PDB file of C-alpha atoms in Angstrom:
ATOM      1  CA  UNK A   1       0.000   0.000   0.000  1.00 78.00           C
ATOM      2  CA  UNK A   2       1.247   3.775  -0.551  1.00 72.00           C
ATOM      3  CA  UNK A   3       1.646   4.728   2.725  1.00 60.00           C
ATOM      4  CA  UNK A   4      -0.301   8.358   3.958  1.00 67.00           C
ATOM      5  CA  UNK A   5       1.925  10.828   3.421  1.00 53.00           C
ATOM      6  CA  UNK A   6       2.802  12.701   7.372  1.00 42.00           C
ATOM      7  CA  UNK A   7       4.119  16.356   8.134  1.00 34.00           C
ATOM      8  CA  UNK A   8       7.241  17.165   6.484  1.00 28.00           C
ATOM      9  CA  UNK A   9       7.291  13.652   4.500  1.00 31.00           C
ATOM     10  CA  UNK A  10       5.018  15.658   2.327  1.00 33.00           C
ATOM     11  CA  UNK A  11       7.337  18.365   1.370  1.00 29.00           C
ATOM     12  CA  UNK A  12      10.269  16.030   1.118  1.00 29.00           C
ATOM     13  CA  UNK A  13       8.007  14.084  -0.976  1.00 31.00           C
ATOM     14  CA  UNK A  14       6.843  17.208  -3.207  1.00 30.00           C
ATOM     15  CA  UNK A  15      10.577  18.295  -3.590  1.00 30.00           C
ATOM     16  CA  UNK A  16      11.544  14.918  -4.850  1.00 30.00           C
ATOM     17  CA  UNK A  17      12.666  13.776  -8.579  1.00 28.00           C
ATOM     18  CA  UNK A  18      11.067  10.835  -7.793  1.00 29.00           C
ATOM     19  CA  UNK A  19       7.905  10.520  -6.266  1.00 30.00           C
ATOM     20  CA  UNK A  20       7.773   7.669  -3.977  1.00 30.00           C
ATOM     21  CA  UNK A  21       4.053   5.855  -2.289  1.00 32.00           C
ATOM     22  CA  UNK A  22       2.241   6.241   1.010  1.00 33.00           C
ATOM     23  CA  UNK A  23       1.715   4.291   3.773  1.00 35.00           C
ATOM     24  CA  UNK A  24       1.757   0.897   1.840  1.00 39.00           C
ATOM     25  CA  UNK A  25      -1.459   0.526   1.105  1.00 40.00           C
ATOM     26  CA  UNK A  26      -2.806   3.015  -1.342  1.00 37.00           C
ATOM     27  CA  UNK A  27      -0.864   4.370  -4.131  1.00 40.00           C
ATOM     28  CA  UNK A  28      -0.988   7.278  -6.421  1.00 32.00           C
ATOM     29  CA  UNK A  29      -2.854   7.853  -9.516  1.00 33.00           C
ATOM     30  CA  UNK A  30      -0.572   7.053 -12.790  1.00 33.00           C
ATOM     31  CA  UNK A  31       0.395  10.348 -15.448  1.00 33.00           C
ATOM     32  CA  UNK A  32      -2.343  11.380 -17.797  1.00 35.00           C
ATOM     33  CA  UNK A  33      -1.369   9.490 -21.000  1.00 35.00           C
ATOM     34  CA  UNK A  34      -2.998   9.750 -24.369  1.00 37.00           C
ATOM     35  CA  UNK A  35      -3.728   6.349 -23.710  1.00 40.00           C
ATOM     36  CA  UNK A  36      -5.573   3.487 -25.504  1.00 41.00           C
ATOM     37  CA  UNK A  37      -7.810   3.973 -28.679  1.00 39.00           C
ATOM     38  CA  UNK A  38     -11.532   4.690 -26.472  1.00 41.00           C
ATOM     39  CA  UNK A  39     -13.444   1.531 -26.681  1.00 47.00           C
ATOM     40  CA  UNK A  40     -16.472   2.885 -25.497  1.00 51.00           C
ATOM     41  CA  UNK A  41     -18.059   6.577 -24.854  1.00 69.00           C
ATOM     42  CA  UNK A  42     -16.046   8.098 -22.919  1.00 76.00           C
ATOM     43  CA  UNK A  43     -17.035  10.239 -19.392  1.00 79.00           C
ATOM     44  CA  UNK A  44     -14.960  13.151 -18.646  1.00 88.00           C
ATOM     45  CA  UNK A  45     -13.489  12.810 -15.513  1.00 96.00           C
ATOM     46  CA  UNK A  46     -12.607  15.692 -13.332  1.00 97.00           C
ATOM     47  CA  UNK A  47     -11.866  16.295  -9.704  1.00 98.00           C
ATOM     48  CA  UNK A  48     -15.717  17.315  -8.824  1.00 98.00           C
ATOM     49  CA  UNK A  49     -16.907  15.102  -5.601  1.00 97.00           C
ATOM     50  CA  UNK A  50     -13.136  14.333  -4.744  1.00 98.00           C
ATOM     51  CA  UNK A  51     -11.459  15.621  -1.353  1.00 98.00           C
ATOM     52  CA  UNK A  52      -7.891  16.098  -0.020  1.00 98.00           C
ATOM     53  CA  UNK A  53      -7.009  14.666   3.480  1.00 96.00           C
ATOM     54  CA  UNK A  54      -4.329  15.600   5.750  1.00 91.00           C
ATOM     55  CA  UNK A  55      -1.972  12.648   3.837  1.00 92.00           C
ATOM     56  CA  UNK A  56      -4.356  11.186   1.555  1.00 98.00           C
ATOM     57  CA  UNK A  57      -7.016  10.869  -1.155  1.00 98.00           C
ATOM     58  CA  UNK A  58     -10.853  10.554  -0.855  1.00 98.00           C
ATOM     59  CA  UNK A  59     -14.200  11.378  -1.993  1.00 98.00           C
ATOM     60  CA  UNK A  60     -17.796  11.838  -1.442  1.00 98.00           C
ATOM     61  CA  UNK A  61     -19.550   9.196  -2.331  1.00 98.00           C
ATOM     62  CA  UNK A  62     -23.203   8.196  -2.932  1.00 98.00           C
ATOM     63  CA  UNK A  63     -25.144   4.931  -2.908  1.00 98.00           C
ATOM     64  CA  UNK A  64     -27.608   4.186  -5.722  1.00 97.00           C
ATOM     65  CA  UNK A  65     -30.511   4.337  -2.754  1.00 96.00           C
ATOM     66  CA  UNK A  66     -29.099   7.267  -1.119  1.00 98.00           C
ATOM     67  CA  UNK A  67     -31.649  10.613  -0.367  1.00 98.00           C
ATOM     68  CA  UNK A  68     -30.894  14.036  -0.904  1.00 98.00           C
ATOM     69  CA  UNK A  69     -31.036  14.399   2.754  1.00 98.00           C
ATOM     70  CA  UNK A  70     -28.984  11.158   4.270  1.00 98.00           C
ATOM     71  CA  UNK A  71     -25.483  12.171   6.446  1.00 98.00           C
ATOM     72  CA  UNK A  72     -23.015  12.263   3.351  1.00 98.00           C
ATOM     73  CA  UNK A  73     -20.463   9.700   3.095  1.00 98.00           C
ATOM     74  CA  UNK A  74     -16.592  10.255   2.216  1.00 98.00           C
ATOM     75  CA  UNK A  75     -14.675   7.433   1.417  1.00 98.00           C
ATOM     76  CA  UNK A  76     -10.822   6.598   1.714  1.00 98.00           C
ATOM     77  CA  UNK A  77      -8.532   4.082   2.746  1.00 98.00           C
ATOM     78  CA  UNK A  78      -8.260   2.030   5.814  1.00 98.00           C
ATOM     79  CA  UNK A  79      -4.837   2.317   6.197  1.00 97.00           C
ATOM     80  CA  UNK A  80      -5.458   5.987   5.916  1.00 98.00           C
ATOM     81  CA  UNK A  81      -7.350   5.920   9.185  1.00 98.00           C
ATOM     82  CA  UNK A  82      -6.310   9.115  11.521  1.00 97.00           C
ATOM     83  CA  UNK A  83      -6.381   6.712  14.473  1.00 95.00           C
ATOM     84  CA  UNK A  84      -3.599   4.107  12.723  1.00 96.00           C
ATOM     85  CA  UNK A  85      -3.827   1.612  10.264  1.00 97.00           C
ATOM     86  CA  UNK A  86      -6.377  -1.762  11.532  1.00 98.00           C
ATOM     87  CA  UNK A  87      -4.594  -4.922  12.622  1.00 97.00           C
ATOM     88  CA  UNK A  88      -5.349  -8.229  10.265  1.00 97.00           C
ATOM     89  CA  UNK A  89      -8.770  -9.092  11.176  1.00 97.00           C
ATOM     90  CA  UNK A  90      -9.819  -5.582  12.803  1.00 98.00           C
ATOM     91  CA  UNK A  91     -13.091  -4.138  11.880  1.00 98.00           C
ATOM     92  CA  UNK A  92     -13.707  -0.731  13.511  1.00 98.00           C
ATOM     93  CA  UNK A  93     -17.655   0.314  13.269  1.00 98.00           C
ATOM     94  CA  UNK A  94     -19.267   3.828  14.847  1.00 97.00           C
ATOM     95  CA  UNK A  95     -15.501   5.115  16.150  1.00 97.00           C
ATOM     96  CA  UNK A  96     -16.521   8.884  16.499  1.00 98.00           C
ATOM     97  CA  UNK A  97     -14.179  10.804  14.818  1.00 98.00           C
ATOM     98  CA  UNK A  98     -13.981  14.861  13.944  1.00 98.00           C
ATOM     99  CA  UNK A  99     -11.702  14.475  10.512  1.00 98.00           C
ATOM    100  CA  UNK A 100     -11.805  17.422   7.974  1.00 98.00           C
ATOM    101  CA  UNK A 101     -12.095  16.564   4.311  1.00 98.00           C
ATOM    102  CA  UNK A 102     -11.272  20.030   1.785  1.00 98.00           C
ATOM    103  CA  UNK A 103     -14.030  19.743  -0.389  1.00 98.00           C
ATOM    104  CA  UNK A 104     -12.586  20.359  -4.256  1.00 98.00           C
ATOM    105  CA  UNK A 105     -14.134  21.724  -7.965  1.00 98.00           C
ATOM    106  CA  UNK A 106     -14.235  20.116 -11.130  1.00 97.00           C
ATOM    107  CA  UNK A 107     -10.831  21.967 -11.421  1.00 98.00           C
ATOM    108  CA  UNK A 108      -8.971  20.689  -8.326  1.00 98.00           C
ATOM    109  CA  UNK A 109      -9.818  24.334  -6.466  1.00 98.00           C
ATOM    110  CA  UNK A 110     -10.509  24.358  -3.077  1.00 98.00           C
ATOM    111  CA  UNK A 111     -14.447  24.822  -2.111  1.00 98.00           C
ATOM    112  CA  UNK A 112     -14.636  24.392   1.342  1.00 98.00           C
ATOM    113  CA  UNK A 113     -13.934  22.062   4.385  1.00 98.00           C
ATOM    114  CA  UNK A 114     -16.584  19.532   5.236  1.00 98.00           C
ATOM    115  CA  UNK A 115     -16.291  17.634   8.703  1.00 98.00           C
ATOM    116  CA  UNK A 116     -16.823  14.185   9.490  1.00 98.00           C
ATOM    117  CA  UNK A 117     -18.825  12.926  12.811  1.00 98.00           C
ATOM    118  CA  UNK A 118     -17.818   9.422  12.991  1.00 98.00           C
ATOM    119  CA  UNK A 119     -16.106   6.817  10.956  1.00 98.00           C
ATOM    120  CA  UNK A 120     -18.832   4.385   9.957  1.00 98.00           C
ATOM    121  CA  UNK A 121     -16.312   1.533   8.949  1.00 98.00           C
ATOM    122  CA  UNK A 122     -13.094   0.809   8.177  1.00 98.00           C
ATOM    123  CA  UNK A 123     -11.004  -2.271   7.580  1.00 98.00           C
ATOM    124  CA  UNK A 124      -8.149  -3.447   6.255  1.00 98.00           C
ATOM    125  CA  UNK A 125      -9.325  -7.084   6.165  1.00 98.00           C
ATOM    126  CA  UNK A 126     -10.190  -8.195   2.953  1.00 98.00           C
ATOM    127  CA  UNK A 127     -10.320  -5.022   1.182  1.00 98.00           C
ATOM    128  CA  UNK A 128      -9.162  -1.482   2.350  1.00 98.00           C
ATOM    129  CA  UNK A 129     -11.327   0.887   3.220  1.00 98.00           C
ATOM    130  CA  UNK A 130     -12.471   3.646   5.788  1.00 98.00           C
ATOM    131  CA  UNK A 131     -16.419   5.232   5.168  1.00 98.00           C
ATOM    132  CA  UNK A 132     -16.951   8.504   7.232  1.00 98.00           C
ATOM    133  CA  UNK A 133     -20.304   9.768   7.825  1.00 98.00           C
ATOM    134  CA  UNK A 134     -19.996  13.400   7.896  1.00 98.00           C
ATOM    135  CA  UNK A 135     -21.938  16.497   9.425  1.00 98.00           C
ATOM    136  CA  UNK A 136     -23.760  17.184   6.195  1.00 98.00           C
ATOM    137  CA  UNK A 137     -25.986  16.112   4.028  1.00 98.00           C
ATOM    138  CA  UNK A 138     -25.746  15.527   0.358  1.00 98.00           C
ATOM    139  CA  UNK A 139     -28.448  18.848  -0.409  1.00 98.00           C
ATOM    140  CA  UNK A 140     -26.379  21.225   1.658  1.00 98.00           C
ATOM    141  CA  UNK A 141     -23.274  19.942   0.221  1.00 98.00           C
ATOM    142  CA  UNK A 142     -24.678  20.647  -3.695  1.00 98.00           C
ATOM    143  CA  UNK A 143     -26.402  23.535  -2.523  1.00 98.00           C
ATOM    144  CA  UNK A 144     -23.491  25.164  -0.577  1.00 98.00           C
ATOM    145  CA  UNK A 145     -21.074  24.052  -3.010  1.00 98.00           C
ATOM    146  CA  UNK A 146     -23.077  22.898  -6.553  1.00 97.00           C
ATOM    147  CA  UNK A 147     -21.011  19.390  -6.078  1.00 97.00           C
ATOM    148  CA  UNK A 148     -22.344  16.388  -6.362  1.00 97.00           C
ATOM    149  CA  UNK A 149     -21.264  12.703  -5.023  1.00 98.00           C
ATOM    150  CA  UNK A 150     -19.827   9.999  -6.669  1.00 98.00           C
ATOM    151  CA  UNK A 151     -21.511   7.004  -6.979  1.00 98.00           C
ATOM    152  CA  UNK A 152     -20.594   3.567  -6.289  1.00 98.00           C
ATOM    153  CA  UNK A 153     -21.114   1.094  -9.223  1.00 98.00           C
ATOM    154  CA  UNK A 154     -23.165  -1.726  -7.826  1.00 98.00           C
ATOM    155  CA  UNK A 155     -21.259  -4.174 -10.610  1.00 98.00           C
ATOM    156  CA  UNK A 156     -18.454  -6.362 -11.178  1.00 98.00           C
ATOM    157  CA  UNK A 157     -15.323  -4.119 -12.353  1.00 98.00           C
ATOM    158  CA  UNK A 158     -14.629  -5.464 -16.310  1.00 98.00           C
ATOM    159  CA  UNK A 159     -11.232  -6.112 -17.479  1.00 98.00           C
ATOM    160  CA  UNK A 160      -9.875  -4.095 -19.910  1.00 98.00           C
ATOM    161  CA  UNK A 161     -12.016  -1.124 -18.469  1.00 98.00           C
ATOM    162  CA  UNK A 162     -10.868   2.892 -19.229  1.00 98.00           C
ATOM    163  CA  UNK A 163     -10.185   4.090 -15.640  1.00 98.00           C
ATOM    164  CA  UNK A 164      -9.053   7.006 -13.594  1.00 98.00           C
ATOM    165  CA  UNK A 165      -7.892   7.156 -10.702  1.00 98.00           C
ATOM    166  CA  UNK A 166      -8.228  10.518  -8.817  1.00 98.00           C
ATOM    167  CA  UNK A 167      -6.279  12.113  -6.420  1.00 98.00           C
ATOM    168  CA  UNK A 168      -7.258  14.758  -4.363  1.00 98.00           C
ATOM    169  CA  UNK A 169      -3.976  15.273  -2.297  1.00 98.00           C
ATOM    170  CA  UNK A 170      -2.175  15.536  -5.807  1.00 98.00           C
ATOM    171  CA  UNK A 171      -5.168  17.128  -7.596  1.00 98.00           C
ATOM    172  CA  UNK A 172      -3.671  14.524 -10.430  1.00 98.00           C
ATOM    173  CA  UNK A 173      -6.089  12.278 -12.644  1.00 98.00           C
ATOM    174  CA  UNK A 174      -4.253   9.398 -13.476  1.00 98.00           C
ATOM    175  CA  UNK A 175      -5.658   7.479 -16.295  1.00 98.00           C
ATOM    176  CA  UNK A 176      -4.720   3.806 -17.390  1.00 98.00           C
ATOM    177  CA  UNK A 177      -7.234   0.674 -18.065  1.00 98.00           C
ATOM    178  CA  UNK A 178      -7.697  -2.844 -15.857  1.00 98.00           C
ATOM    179  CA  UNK A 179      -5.016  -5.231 -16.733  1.00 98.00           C
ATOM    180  CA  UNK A 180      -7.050  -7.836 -14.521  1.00 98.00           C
ATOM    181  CA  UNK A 181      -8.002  -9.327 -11.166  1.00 98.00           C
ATOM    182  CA  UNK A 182      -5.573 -10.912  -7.947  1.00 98.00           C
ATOM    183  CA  UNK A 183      -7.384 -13.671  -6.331  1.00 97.00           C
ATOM    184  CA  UNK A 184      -5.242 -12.611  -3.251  1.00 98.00           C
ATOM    185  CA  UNK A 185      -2.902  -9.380  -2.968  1.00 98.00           C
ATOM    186  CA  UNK A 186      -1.053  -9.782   0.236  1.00 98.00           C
ATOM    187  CA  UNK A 187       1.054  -6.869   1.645  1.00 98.00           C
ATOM    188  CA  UNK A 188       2.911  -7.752   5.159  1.00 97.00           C
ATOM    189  CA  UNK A 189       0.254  -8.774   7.774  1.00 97.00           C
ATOM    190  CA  UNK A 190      -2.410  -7.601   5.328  1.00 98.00           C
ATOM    191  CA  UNK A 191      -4.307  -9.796   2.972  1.00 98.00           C
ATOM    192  CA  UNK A 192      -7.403  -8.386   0.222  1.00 98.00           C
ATOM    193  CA  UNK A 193      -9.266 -10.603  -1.977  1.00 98.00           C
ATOM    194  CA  UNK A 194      -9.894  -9.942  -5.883  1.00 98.00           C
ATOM    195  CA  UNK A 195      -7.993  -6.652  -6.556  1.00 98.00           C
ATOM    196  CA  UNK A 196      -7.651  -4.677  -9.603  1.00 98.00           C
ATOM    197  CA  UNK A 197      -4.380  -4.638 -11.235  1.00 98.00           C
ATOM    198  CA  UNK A 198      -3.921  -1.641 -13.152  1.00 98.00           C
ATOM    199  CA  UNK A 199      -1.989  -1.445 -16.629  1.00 98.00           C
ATOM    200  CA  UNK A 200       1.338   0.158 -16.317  1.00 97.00           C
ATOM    201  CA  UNK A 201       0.354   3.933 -17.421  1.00 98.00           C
ATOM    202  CA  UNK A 202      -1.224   4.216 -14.151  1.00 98.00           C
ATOM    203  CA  UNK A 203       1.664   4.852 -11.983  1.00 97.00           C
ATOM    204  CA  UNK A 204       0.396   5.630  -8.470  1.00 97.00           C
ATOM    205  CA  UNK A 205       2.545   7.374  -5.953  1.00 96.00           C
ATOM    206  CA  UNK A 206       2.149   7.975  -2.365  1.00 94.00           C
ATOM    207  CA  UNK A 207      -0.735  10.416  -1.266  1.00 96.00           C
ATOM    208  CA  UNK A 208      -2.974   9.088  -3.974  1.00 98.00           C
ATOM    209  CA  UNK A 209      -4.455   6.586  -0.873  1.00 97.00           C
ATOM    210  CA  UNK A 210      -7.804   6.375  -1.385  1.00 98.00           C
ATOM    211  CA  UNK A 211      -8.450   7.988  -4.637  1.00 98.00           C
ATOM    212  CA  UNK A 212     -11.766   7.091  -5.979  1.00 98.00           C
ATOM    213  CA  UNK A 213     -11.278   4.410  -9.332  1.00 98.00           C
ATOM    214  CA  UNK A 214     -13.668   5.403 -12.090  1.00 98.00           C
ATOM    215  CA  UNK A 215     -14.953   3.443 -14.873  1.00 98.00           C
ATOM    216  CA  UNK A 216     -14.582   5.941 -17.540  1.00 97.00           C
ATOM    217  CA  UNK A 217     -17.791   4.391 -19.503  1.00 97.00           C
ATOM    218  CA  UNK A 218     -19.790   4.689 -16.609  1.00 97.00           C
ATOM    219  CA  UNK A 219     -18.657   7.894 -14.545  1.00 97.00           C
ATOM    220  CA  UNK A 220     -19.057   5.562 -11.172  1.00 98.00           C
ATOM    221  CA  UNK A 221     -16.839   4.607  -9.046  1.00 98.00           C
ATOM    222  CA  UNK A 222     -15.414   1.202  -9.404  1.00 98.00           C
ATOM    223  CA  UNK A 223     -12.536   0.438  -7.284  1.00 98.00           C
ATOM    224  CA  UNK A 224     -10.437   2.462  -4.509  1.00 98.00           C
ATOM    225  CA  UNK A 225      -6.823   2.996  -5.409  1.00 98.00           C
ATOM    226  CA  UNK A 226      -4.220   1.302  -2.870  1.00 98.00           C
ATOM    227  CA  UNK A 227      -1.113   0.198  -2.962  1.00 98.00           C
ATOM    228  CA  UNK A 228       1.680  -1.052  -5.391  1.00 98.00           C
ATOM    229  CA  UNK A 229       4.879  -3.196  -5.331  1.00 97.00           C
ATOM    230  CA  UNK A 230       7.468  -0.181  -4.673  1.00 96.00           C
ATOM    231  CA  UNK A 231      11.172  -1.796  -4.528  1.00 96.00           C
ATOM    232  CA  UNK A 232      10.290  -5.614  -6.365  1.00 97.00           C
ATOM    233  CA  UNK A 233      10.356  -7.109  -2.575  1.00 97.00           C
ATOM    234  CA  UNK A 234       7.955 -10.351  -1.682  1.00 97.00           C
ATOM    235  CA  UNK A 235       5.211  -9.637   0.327  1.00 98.00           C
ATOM    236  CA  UNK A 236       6.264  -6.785   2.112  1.00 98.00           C
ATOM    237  CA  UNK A 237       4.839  -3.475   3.307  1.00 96.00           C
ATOM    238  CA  UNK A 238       4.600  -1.445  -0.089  1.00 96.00           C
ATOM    239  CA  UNK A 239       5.608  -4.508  -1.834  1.00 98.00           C
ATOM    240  CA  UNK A 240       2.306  -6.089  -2.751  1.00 98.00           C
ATOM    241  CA  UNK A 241       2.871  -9.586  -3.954  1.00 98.00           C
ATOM    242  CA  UNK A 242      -0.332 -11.650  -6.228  1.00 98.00           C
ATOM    243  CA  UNK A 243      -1.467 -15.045  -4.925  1.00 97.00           C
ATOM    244  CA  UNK A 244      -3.378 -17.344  -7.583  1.00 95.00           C
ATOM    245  CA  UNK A 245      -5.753 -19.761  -6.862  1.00 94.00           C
ATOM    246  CA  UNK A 246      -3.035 -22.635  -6.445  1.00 95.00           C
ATOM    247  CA  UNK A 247      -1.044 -20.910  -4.319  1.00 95.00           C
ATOM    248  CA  UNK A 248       1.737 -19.556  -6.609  1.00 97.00           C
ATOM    249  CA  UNK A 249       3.187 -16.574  -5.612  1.00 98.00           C
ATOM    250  CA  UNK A 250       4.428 -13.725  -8.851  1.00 98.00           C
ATOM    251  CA  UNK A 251       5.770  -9.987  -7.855  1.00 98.00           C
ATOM    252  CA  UNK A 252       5.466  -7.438 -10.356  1.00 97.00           C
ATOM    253  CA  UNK A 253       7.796  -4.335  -9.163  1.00 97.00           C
ATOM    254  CA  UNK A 254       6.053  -1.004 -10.965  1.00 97.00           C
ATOM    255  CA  UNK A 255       2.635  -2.646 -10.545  1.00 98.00           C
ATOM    256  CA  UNK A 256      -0.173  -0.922  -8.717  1.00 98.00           C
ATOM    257  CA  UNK A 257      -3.404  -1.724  -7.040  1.00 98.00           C
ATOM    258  CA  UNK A 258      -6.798  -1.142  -6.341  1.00 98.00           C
ATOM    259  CA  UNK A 259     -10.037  -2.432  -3.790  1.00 98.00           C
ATOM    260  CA  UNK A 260     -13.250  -3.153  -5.818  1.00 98.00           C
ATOM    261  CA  UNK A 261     -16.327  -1.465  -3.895  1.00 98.00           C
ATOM    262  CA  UNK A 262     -19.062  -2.705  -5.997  1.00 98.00           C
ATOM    263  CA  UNK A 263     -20.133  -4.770  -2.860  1.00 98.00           C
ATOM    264  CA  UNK A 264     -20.255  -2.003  -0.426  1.00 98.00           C
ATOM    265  CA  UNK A 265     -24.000  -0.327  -1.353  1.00 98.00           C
ATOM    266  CA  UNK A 266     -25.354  -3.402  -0.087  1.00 98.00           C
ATOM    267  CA  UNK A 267     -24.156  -3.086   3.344  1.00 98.00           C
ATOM    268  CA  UNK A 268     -25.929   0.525   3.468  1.00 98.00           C
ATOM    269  CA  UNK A 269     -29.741   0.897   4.254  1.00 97.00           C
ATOM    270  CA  UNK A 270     -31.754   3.559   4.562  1.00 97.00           C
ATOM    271  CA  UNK A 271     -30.405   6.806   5.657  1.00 97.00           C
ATOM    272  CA  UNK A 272     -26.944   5.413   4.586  1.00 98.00           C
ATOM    273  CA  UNK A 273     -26.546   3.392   8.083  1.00 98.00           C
ATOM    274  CA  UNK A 274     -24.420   0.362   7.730  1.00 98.00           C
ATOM    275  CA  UNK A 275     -25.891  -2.722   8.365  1.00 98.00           C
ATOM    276  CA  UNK A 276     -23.525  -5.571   8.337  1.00 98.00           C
ATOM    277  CA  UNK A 277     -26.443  -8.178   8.243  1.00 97.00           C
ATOM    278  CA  UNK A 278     -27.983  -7.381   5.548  1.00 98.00           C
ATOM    279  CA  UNK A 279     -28.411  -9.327   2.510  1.00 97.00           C
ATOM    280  CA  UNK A 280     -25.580  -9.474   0.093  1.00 97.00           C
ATOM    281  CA  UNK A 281     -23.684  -7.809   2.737  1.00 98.00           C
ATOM    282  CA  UNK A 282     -19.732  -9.791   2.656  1.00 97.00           C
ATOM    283  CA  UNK A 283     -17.626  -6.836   4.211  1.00 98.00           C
ATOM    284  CA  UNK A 284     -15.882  -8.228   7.500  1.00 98.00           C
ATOM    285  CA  UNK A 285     -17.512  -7.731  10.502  1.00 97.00           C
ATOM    286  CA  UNK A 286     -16.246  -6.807  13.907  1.00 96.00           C
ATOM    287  CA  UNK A 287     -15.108  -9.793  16.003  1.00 88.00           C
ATOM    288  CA  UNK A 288     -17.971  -9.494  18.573  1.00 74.00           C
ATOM    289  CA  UNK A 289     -20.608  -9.787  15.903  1.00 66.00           C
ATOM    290  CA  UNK A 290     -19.374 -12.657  13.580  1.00 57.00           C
ATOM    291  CA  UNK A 291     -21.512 -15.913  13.649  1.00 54.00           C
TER     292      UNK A 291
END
């Protein structure tokens, strides 16, 4: 994973040739490249709905059954979680938390500041993610501001797919395609099932944790960018390595990652509460609740 970028890391970081990834699990969004002949419509992409954190990525985000008037959600990483990154297994649910998001434009400008009141979930079991609930709703955000949320795709990501990935610390769009799926990514202590490998125009760099993925066909949000294999190590922190089905074990140095969250929408009800139980519902759960 790209590990969050901290304090002065950031300018180092910003000063650098070389621009090197976060905390280990999310990475940075590759250069804009003229890329591959469009196979489909194309969406423009812009940074509307995205939001910088203190040493990551995020967005707003929307579910298809969300109401004008539900708590809005921002989504980043879990290992981007103000409070540390979870433990293997951790599932942290309702942990009330005050974290400011800066709100951005279409054109990477700063809007505003938007506050969150707790942090709904977060895990870095399985997948990596942290879902805030915030302090507003999605009306007052597009009325205050005339932004909009990103919604989550409720679908399969497709191989092959146009993508961007889009940072909000950087205010960089990176734009590349899916190269294909990891049964298992594993990343130190860390393991995430059926992650999107990006192809190799998407370079991702630390601070791009938890930039929204989306499916340039669609305009939704596919995937959330997080990590890549840094230095060519095995299995290490920032040194992703893909497990197959059998077992067999490849590291691709230069390669970068992301979290499908086409499951997530059906672990939110009404007025965007989580509900773990729910049908369709296969995010971890905290220990004290599993069957």
């Amino acid at each position: 994973m790209n590990r969050p970028l901290v304090g002065t890391l950031a300018t180092v970081v910003l000063g650098a040739a070389a621009l090197v990834g976060t905390v280990g699990t999310a990475q940075a969004a590759p250069q804009q490249t003229a890329g591959h002949p469009a196979r489909h419509q194309v969406k423009a992409v812009d940074f509307a709905g995205t939001v910088a954190l203190s040493n990551c990525s995020g967005s707003v985000v929307r579910m298809p059954t969300s109401q004008p008037n539900d708590p809005a959600l921002v989504m980043s990483n879990g290992h981007c979680l103000e409070s540390g990154m979870p433990g293997p297994g951790e599932v942290i649910v309702n942990q009330p938390s005050s974290r400011s998001f800066t709100l951005l434009d279409k054109s990477a400008g700063r809007l505003g500041t938007i506050r969150a009141t707790k942090v709904a979930y977060a895990t870095m079991t399985d997948t990596d993610v942290t879902l805030y609930q915030t302090g507003s709703t999605y009306a007052q955000i597009e009325q205050k501001y005339g932004i909009k949320a990103l919604e989550l795709a409720t679908t399969h990501p497709a191989a092959g797919a146009g993508i961007s990935v889009v940072s909000g610390y950087w205010k960089k769009i990176y734009t590349c395609r899916i190269d294909g799926f990891v049964p298992t990514l594993k990343e130190g202590d860390w393991t995430w099932k059926d992650s999107v490998r990006y192809t190799p125009e998407c370079k991702t760099i630390g601070g791009t944790s938890g930039s929204p993925v989306i499916d340039t066909a669609t305009g939704k949000v596919t995937a959330i960018n997080n990590t890549g294999n840094e230095d060519g190590e095995r299995c290490t922190v920032n040194n992703p390595c893909e497990v197959d089905e059998n077992g067999n074990v490849t590291v691709h140095q230069g390669t970068n990652y992301a979290e499908e969250t086409y499951g997530i929408p059906k672990c939110f009800g009404a007025g965007n509460k989580l509900d773990l139980n729910a049908a369709g519902c296969a995010l971890p759960k905290p220990a004290a609740t599993r069957n």
